[in-house]
XYZ file of C-alpha atoms in Angstrom:
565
model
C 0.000 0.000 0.000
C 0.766 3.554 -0.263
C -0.367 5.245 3.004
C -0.283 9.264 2.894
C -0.561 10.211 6.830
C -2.112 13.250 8.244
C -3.398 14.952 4.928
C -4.985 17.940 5.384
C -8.166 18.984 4.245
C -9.802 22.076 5.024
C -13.347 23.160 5.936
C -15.504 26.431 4.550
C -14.226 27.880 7.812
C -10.794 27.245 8.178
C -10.933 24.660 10.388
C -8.250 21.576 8.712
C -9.429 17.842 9.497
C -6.956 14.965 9.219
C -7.413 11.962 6.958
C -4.968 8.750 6.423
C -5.468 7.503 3.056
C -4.445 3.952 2.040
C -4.439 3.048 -1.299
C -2.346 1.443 -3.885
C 0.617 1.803 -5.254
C -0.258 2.032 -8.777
C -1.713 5.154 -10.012
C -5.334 4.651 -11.248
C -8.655 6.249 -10.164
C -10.445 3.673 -6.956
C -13.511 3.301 -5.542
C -12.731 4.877 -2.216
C -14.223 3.906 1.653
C -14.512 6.606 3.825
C -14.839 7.362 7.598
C -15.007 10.245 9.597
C -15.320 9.661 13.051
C -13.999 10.943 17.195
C -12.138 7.667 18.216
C -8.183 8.832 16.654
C -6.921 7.086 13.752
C -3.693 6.748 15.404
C -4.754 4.892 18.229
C -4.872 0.860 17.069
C -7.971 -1.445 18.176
C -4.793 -3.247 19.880
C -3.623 -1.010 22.357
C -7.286 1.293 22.656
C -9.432 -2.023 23.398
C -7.499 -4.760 24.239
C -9.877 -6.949 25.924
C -12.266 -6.386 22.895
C -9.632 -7.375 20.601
C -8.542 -10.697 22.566
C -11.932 -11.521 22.747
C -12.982 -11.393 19.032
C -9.537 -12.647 17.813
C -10.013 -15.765 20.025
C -13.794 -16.343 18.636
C -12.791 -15.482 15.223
C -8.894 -16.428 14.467
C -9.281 -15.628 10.328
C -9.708 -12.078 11.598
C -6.531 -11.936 11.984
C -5.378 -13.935 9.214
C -4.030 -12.729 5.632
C -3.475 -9.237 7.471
C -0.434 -7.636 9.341
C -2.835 -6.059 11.530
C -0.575 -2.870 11.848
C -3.153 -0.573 10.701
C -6.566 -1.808 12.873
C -8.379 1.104 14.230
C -11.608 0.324 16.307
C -15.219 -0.381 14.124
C -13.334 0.292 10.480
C -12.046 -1.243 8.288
C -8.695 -2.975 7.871
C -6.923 -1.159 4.893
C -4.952 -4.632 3.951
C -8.236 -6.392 3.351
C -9.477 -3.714 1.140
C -6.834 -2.265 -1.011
C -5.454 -4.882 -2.265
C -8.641 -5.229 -3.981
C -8.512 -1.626 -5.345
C -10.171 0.371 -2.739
C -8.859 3.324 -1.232
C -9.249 3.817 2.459
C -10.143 6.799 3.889
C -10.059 7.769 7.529
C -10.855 10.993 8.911
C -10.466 12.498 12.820
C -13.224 14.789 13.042
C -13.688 18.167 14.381
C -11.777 18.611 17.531
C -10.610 14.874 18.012
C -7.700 12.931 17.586
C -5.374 15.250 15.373
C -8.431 17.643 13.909
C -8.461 20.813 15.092
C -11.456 22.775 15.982
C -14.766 22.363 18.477
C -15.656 18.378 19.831
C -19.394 18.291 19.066
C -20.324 14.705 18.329
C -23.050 14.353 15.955
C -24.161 18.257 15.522
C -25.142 19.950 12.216
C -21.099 21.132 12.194
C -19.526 17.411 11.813
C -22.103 16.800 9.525
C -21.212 19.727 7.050
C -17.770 18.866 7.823
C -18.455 14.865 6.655
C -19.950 16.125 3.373
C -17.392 18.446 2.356
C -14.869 15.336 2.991
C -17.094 13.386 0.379
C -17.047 15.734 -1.855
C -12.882 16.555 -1.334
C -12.511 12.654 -2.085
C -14.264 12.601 -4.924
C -11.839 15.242 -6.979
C -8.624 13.569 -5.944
C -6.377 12.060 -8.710
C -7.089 8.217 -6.571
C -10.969 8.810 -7.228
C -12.787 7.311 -9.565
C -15.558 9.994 -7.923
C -17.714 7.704 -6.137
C -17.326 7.297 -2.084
C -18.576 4.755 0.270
C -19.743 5.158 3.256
C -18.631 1.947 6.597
C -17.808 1.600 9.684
C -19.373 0.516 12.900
C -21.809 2.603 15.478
C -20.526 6.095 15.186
C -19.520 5.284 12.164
C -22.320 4.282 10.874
C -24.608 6.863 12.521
C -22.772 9.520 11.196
C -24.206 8.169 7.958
C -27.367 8.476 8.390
C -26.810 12.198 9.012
C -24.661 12.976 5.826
C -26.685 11.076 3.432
C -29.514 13.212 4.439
C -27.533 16.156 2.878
C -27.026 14.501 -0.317
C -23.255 14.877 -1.134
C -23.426 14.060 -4.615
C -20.764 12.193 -5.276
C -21.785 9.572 -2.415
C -22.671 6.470 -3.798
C -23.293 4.086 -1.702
C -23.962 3.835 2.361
C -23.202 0.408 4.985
C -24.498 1.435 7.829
C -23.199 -1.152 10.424
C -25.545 -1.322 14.022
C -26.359 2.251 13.754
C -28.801 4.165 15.539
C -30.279 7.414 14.357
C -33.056 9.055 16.686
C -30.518 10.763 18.914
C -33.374 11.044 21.530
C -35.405 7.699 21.377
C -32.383 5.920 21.086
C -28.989 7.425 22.083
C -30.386 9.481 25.511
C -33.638 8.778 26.657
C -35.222 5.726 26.533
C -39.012 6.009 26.640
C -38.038 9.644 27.842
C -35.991 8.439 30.672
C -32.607 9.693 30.574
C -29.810 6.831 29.760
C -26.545 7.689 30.938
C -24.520 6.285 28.024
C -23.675 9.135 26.361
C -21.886 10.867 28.887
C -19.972 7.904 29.920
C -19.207 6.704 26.562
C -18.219 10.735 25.749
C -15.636 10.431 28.917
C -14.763 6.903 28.083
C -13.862 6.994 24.427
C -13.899 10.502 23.416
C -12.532 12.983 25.714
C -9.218 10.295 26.363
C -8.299 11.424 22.544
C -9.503 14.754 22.387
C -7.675 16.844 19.583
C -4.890 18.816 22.469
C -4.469 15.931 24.648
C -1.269 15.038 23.067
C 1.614 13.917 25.528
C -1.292 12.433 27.774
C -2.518 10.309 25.417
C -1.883 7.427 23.092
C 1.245 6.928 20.249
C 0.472 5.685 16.861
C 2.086 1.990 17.162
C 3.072 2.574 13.678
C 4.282 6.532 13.030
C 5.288 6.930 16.672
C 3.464 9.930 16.138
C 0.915 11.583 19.350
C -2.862 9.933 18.153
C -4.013 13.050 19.656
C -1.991 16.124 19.555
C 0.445 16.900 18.423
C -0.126 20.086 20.959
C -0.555 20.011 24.580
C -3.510 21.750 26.007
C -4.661 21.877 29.702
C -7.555 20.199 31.167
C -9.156 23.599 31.386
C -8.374 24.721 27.784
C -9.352 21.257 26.627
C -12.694 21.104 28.606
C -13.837 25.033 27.188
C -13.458 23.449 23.840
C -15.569 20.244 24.310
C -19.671 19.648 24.757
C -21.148 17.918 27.612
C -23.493 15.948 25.959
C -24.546 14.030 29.576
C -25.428 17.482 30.720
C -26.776 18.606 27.483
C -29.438 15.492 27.642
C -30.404 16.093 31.178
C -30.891 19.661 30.643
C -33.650 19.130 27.873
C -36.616 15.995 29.062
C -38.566 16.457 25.991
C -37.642 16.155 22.547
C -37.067 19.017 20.438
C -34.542 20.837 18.521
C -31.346 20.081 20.060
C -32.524 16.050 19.206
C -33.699 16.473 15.750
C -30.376 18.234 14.909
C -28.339 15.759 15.904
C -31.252 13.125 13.897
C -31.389 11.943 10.704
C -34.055 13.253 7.968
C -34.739 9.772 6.163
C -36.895 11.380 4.003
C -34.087 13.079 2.460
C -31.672 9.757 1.540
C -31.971 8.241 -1.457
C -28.620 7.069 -2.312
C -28.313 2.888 -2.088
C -28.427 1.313 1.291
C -27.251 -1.620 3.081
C -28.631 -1.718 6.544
C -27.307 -4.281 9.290
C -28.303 -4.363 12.818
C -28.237 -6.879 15.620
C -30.926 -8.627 17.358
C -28.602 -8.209 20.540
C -27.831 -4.632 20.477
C -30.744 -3.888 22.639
C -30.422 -0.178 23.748
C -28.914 1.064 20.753
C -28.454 -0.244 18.003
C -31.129 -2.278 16.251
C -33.997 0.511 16.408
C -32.312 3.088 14.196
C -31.153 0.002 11.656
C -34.822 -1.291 10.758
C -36.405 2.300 11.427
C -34.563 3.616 8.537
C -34.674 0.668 6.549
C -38.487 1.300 6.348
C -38.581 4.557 6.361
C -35.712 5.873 3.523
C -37.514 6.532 0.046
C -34.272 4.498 -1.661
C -35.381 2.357 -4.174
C -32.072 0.201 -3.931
C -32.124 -0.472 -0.115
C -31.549 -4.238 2.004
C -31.616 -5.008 5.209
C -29.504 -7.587 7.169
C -30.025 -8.550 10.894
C -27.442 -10.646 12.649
C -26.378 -11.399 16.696
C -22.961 -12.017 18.346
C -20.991 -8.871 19.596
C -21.001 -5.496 18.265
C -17.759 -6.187 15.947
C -17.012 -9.667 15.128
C -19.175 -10.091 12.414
C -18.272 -6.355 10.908
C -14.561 -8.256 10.520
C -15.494 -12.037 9.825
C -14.746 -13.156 5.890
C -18.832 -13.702 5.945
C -18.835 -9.872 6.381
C -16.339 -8.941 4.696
C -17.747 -10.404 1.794
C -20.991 -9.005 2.322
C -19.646 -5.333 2.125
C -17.715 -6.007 -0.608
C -20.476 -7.794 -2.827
C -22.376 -4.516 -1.847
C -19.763 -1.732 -2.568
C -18.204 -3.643 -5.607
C -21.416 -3.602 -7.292
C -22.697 0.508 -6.389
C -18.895 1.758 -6.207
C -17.097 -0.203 -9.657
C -19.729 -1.418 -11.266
C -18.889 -5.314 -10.875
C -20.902 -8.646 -11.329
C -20.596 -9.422 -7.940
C -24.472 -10.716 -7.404
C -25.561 -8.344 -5.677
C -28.953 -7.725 -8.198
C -29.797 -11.338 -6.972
C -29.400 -10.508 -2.564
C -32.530 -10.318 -1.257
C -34.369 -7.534 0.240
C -34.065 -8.774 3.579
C -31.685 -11.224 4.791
C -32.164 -12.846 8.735
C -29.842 -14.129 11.063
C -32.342 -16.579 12.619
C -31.663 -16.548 16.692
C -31.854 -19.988 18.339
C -30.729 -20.899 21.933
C -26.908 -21.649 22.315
C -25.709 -18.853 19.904
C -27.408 -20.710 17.029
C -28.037 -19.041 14.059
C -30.243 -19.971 10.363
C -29.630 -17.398 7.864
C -33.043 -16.825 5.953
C -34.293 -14.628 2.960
C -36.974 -12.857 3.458
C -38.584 -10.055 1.039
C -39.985 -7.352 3.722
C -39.932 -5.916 7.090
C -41.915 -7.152 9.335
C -42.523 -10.286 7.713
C -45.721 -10.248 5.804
C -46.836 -13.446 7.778
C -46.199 -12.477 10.900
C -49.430 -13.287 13.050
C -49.726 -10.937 15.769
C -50.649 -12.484 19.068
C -51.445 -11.331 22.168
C -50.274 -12.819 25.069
C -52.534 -11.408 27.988
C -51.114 -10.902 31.514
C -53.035 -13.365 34.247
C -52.719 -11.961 37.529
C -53.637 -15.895 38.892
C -50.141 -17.276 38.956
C -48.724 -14.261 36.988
C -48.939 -16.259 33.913
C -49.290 -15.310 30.082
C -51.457 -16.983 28.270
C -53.727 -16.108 24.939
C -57.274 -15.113 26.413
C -57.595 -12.345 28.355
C -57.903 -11.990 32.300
C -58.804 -10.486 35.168
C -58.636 -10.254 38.767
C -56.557 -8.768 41.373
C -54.040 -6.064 41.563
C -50.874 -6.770 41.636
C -48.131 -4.041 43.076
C -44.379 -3.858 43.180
C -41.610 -2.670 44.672
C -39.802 -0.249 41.866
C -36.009 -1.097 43.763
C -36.778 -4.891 43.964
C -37.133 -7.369 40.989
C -40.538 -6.613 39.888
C -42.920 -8.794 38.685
C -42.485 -11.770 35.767
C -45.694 -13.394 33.858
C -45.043 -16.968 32.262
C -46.188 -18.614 29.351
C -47.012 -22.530 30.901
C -44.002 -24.732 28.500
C -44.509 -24.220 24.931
C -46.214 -27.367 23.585
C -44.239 -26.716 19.995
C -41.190 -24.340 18.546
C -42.837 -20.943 18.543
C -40.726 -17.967 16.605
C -40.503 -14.876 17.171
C -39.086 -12.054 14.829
C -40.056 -8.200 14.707
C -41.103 -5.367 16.515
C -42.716 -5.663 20.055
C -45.028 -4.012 21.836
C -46.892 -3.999 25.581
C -50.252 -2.044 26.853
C -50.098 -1.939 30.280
C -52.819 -0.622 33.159
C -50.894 1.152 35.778
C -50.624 3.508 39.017
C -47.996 4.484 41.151
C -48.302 5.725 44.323
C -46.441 9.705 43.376
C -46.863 11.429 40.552
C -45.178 9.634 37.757
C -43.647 5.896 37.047
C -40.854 4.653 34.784
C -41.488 0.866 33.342
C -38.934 -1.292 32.356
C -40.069 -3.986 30.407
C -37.690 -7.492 29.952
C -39.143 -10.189 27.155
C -37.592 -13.462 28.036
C -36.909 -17.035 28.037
C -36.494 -19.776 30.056
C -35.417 -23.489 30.044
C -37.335 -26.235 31.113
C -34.979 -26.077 34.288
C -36.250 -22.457 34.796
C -33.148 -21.083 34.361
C -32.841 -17.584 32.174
C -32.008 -18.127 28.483
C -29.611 -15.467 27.564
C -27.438 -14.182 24.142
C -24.371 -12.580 22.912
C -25.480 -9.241 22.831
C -23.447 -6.642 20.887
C -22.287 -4.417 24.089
C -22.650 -7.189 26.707
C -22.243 -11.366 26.868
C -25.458 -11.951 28.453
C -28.686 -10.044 27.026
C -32.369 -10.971 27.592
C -34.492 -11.469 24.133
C -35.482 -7.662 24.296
C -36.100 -4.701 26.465
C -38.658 -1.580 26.565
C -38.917 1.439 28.497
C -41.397 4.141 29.079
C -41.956 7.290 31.575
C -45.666 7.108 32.465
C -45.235 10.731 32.404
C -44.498 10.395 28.618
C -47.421 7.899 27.374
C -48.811 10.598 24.881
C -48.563 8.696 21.652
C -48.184 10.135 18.356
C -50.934 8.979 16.851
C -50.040 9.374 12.888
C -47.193 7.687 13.612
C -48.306 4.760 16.280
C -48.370 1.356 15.192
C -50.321 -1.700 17.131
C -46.786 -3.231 17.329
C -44.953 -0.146 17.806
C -45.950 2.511 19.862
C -44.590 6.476 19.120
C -44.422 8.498 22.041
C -44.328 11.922 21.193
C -42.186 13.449 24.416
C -43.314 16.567 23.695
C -45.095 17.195 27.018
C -45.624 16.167 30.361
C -48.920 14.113 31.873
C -48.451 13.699 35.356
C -49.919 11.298 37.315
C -52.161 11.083 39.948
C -51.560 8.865 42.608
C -53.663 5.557 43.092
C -54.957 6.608 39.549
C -54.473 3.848 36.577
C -53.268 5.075 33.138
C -52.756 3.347 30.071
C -49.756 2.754 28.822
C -48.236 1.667 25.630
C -44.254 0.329 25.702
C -42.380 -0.088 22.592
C -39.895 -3.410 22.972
C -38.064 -2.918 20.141
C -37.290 -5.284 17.909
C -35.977 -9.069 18.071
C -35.563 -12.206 16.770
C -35.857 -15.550 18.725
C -37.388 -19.447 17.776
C -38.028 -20.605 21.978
C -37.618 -24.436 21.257
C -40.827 -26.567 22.612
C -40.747 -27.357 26.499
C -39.638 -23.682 26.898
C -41.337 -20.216 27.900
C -41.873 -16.630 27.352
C -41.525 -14.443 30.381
C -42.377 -10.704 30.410
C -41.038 -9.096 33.498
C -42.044 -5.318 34.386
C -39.739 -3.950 36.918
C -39.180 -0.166 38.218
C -35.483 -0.237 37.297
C -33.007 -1.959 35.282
C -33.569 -5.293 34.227
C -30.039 -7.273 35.359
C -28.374 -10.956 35.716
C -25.670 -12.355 37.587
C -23.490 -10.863 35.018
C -20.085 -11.807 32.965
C -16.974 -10.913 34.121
C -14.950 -9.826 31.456
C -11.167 -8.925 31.198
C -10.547 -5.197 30.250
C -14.783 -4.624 30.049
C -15.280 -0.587 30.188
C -18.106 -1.259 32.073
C -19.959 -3.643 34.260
C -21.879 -6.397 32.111
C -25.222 -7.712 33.744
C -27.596 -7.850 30.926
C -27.863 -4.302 29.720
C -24.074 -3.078 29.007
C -23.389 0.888 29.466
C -27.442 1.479 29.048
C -28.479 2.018 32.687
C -30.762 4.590 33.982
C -30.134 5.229 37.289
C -28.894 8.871 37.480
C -30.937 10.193 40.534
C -31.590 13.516 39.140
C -33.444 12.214 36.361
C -34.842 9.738 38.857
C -35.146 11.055 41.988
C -35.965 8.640 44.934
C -38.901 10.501 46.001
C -40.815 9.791 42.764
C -39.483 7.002 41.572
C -38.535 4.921 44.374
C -42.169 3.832 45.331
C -44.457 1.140 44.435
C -46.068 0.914 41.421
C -49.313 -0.994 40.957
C -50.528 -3.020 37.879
C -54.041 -3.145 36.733
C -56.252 -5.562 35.646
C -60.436 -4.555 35.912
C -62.241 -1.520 34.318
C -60.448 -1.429 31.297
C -58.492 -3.540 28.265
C -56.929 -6.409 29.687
C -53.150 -5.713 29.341
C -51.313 -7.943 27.086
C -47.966 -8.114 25.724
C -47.974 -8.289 21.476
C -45.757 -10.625 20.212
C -44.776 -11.072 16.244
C -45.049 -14.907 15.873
C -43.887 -16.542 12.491
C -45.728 -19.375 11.487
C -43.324 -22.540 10.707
């Protein structure tokens, strides 16, 4: 490869990003990759997340194979798996991190200029053929959602790998309460390689040169010229502006799309992969769901070869059979990490019969026809309460969105629910997955503020529930609401002898937990997306007992997408 380090490319207002370009060494015009992203290009995958990279390299060992591995930067791709195949590799610190100058403002309307003029600087070099992919993983994939709302116009073609796009629904407040992974993840990942921390931070293994400087600055000097975005979210409760600027307008992209998500990236990142799926007016778009952790399959030859067949086809013009992928391919979950790959030609599956799966407060048991009797109330600090299906007489699959409508009181003026759809073995124990930010995720979680239950109705769905949280609705103690939860989207087959458990809790839903070398953060079923931060939740209000409902009204029911066999 050639590699050109550090080239310089300046924005309408004088601020100069930094971009690492690998291509080859003959002189021709290549389909070029691009990334722009906060996490330094300098710093490798190696040294940045070590236990990540153990971990994968030990599940997957061809990762590593046919590669030096020199130039592996976290969630992109590596350059000696690409250019050798004529690509060019582009990788780009944005504003204010690693070596970019200028303002660290993660996702506003500014990086998102600044990403399109990139495209479009790409596209006149003498190593462009003048079309530019778009890959990479979570913010690198987010970010793409954003740009190819602008409509560079020499973008071609856009992978975007487990990446969410409602900044609000999905990046800071589930169900309107307030998630605090941003502002760890921001600390964690992004402020360690802000653009100034220089001799503090990391070397490039390779150029020996600072991943984040090459300047100095002082904590004080750095922190003036950085967001807050953990402050930012708990400033503003209700969507609004700030959100839908840092949002993507599907309406907008058109360019060709290759969507993948995974079922166990509950909390982030399979919402904003199947909501723009559907809602993008591209009329060359595909989705693809898979499971395992958040970057394995990005880097395994099966994905590998996915991209390519994708980019080779909208980026050079190759037979590469992409006319004949389908417009929806599945990663079927089954217990034990088990997975059928399946074509299907929509999302949700045409088929799907939705079934209702009515709460029984006799045995707190699930079951088909609906119920009644008495209340039941819970503790919102203890384990809450879990309904059963009785052992499932045959195989039973369940793929797509999810949904609950719930009766319920609390005994102050508000309530947040945490919903937790389940399985468990014919021993009773918990049935858990590979999720993509932690080892040992439940089928799916949901979350609502009771506060927050004002739906949108044009946009509502039976099976998925929009909340508007664009106002307040208090409630009144001892008084029942309804509620609607959105459980967003999964993808399980429960074997027969099994069950379905729904579990509605006042807090985090959590397991015993994995123990992992070098994690960032604990892992007990839900990875870095907890809600606990007491301002949002303040004892007083949310530290009670909540009360569910089941006379006077519709019997509450959880909605399940079943796929007949």
């Amino acid at each position: 490869m050639r590699i050109d380090w550090d080239v310089p490319i300046t924005m309408d207002d004088g601020v100069v990003l930094r971009a690492d370009i690998f291509r080859p060494v003959e002189p021709g015009e290549y389909a070029t990759i691009m990334s722009m992203g906060p996490y330094a290009k300098g710093l490798s995958f190696q040294e940045g997340y070590p236990g990540n990279w153990n971990r994968m390299i030990e599940a997957y060992p061809e990762i590593a194979e046919g590669t030096t591995n020199k130039y592996q930067n976290w969630e992109l791709v590596d350059p000696e798996k690409w250019v050798p195949d004529g690509y060019v590799c582009v990788r780009i610190d944005s504003r204010g991190a690693g070596r970019s100058h200028g303002h660290l403002d993660p996702f506003s309307p500014r990086e998102t200029k600044d990403f399109y003029e990139c495209i479009e600087w790409a596209a006149t070099q003498e190593w462009s053929n003048g079309r530019i992919g778009l890959l990479g993983i979570s913010y690198y994939a987010i970010n793409q959602w954003q740009v190819a709302g602008l409509r560079p116009p020499h973008l071609a073609a856009i992978c975007v790998w487990e990446g969410s796009a409602d900044y609000y629904r999905e990046m800071s407040r589930h169900g309107g309460i307030l998630c605090e992974f941003l502002g760890s993840w921001f600390q964690r990942q992004v402020v360690r390689v802000q653009h100034g921390t220089g001799e503090r931070g990391p070397r490039s293994p390779v150029t020996g040169e600072l991943a984040a400087g090459p300047e100095t600055l002082s904590e004080e000097e750095l922190a003036a010229n950085r967001i807050n975005p953990g402050q930012d979210i708990l400033d503003r409760p209700l969507d609004g502006d700030y959100y839908r600027d840092r949002s993507p307008d599907f309406s907008k992209i058109t360019v060709p799309l290759l969507s993948s998500g995974n079922w166990g990236g509950q909390g982030l990142h399979p919402r904003g992969n199947l909501e723009g799926y559907l809602a993008v007016p591209s009329e060359q778009k595909w989705l693809e769901m898979h499971g395992d952790t958040h970057f394995s399959p990005f880097y395994t030859d099966h994905g590998i070869a996915l991209q390519k067949r994708f980019f080779g086809h909208f980026l050079r013009d190759e037979d590469t059979g992409w006319t004949q992928q389908p417009p929806v391919e599945l990663q079927v979950r089954h217990p034990g990490e088990k997975f059928v790959q399946r074509s299907e030609n929509e999302w949700p599956l045409r088929r799907t019969r939705w079934t209702k799966y009515y709460l029984d407060p006799d045995g707190q048991a699930l079951g088909t026809t609906p119920s009644s009797g008495a209340d039941l109330s819970y503790e919102t600090t203890g384990d809450g309460l879990t309904f059963l299906t009785p052992p499932l007489t045959d195989e039973l699959e369940i793929t797509g969105p999810v949904a609950a409508h719930l009766t319920l009181s609390s005994d102050t003026t508000d309530a947040d629910v945490f919903l937790a759809l389940r399985v468990f073995d014919p021993d009773g124990e918990e049935v858990t997955f590979i999720g993509s930010n932690d080892p040992s995720v439940p089928v799916g979680l949901g979350w609502l503020r009771a506060s927050h239950r004002k739906l949108d109705t044009q946009r509502s769905l039976p099976h998925r529930p929009w909340h508007s949280h664009d106002e307040i609705w208090p409630l009144e103690p001892g008084v029942p609401v309804e509620l609607d939860v959105e459980i967003w989207p999964t993808c399980i087959v429960v074997p027969a002898g099994y069950r379905i458990g729904l579990t509605v809790r006042g807090r985090d839903y959590e397991n015993e937990g994995v123990m992992l070398p070098g994690a960032m953060y604990p892992m007990k079923g839900t990875g870095p997306f907890l809600h606990g931060n007491a301002q949002d939740r303040p004892a007083a209000i949310f530290g009670g007992v909540n009360t569910l409902h089941f006379t006077g009204g519709v019997a509450p029911y959880l909605l399940l997408p079943v796929i007949p066999g």
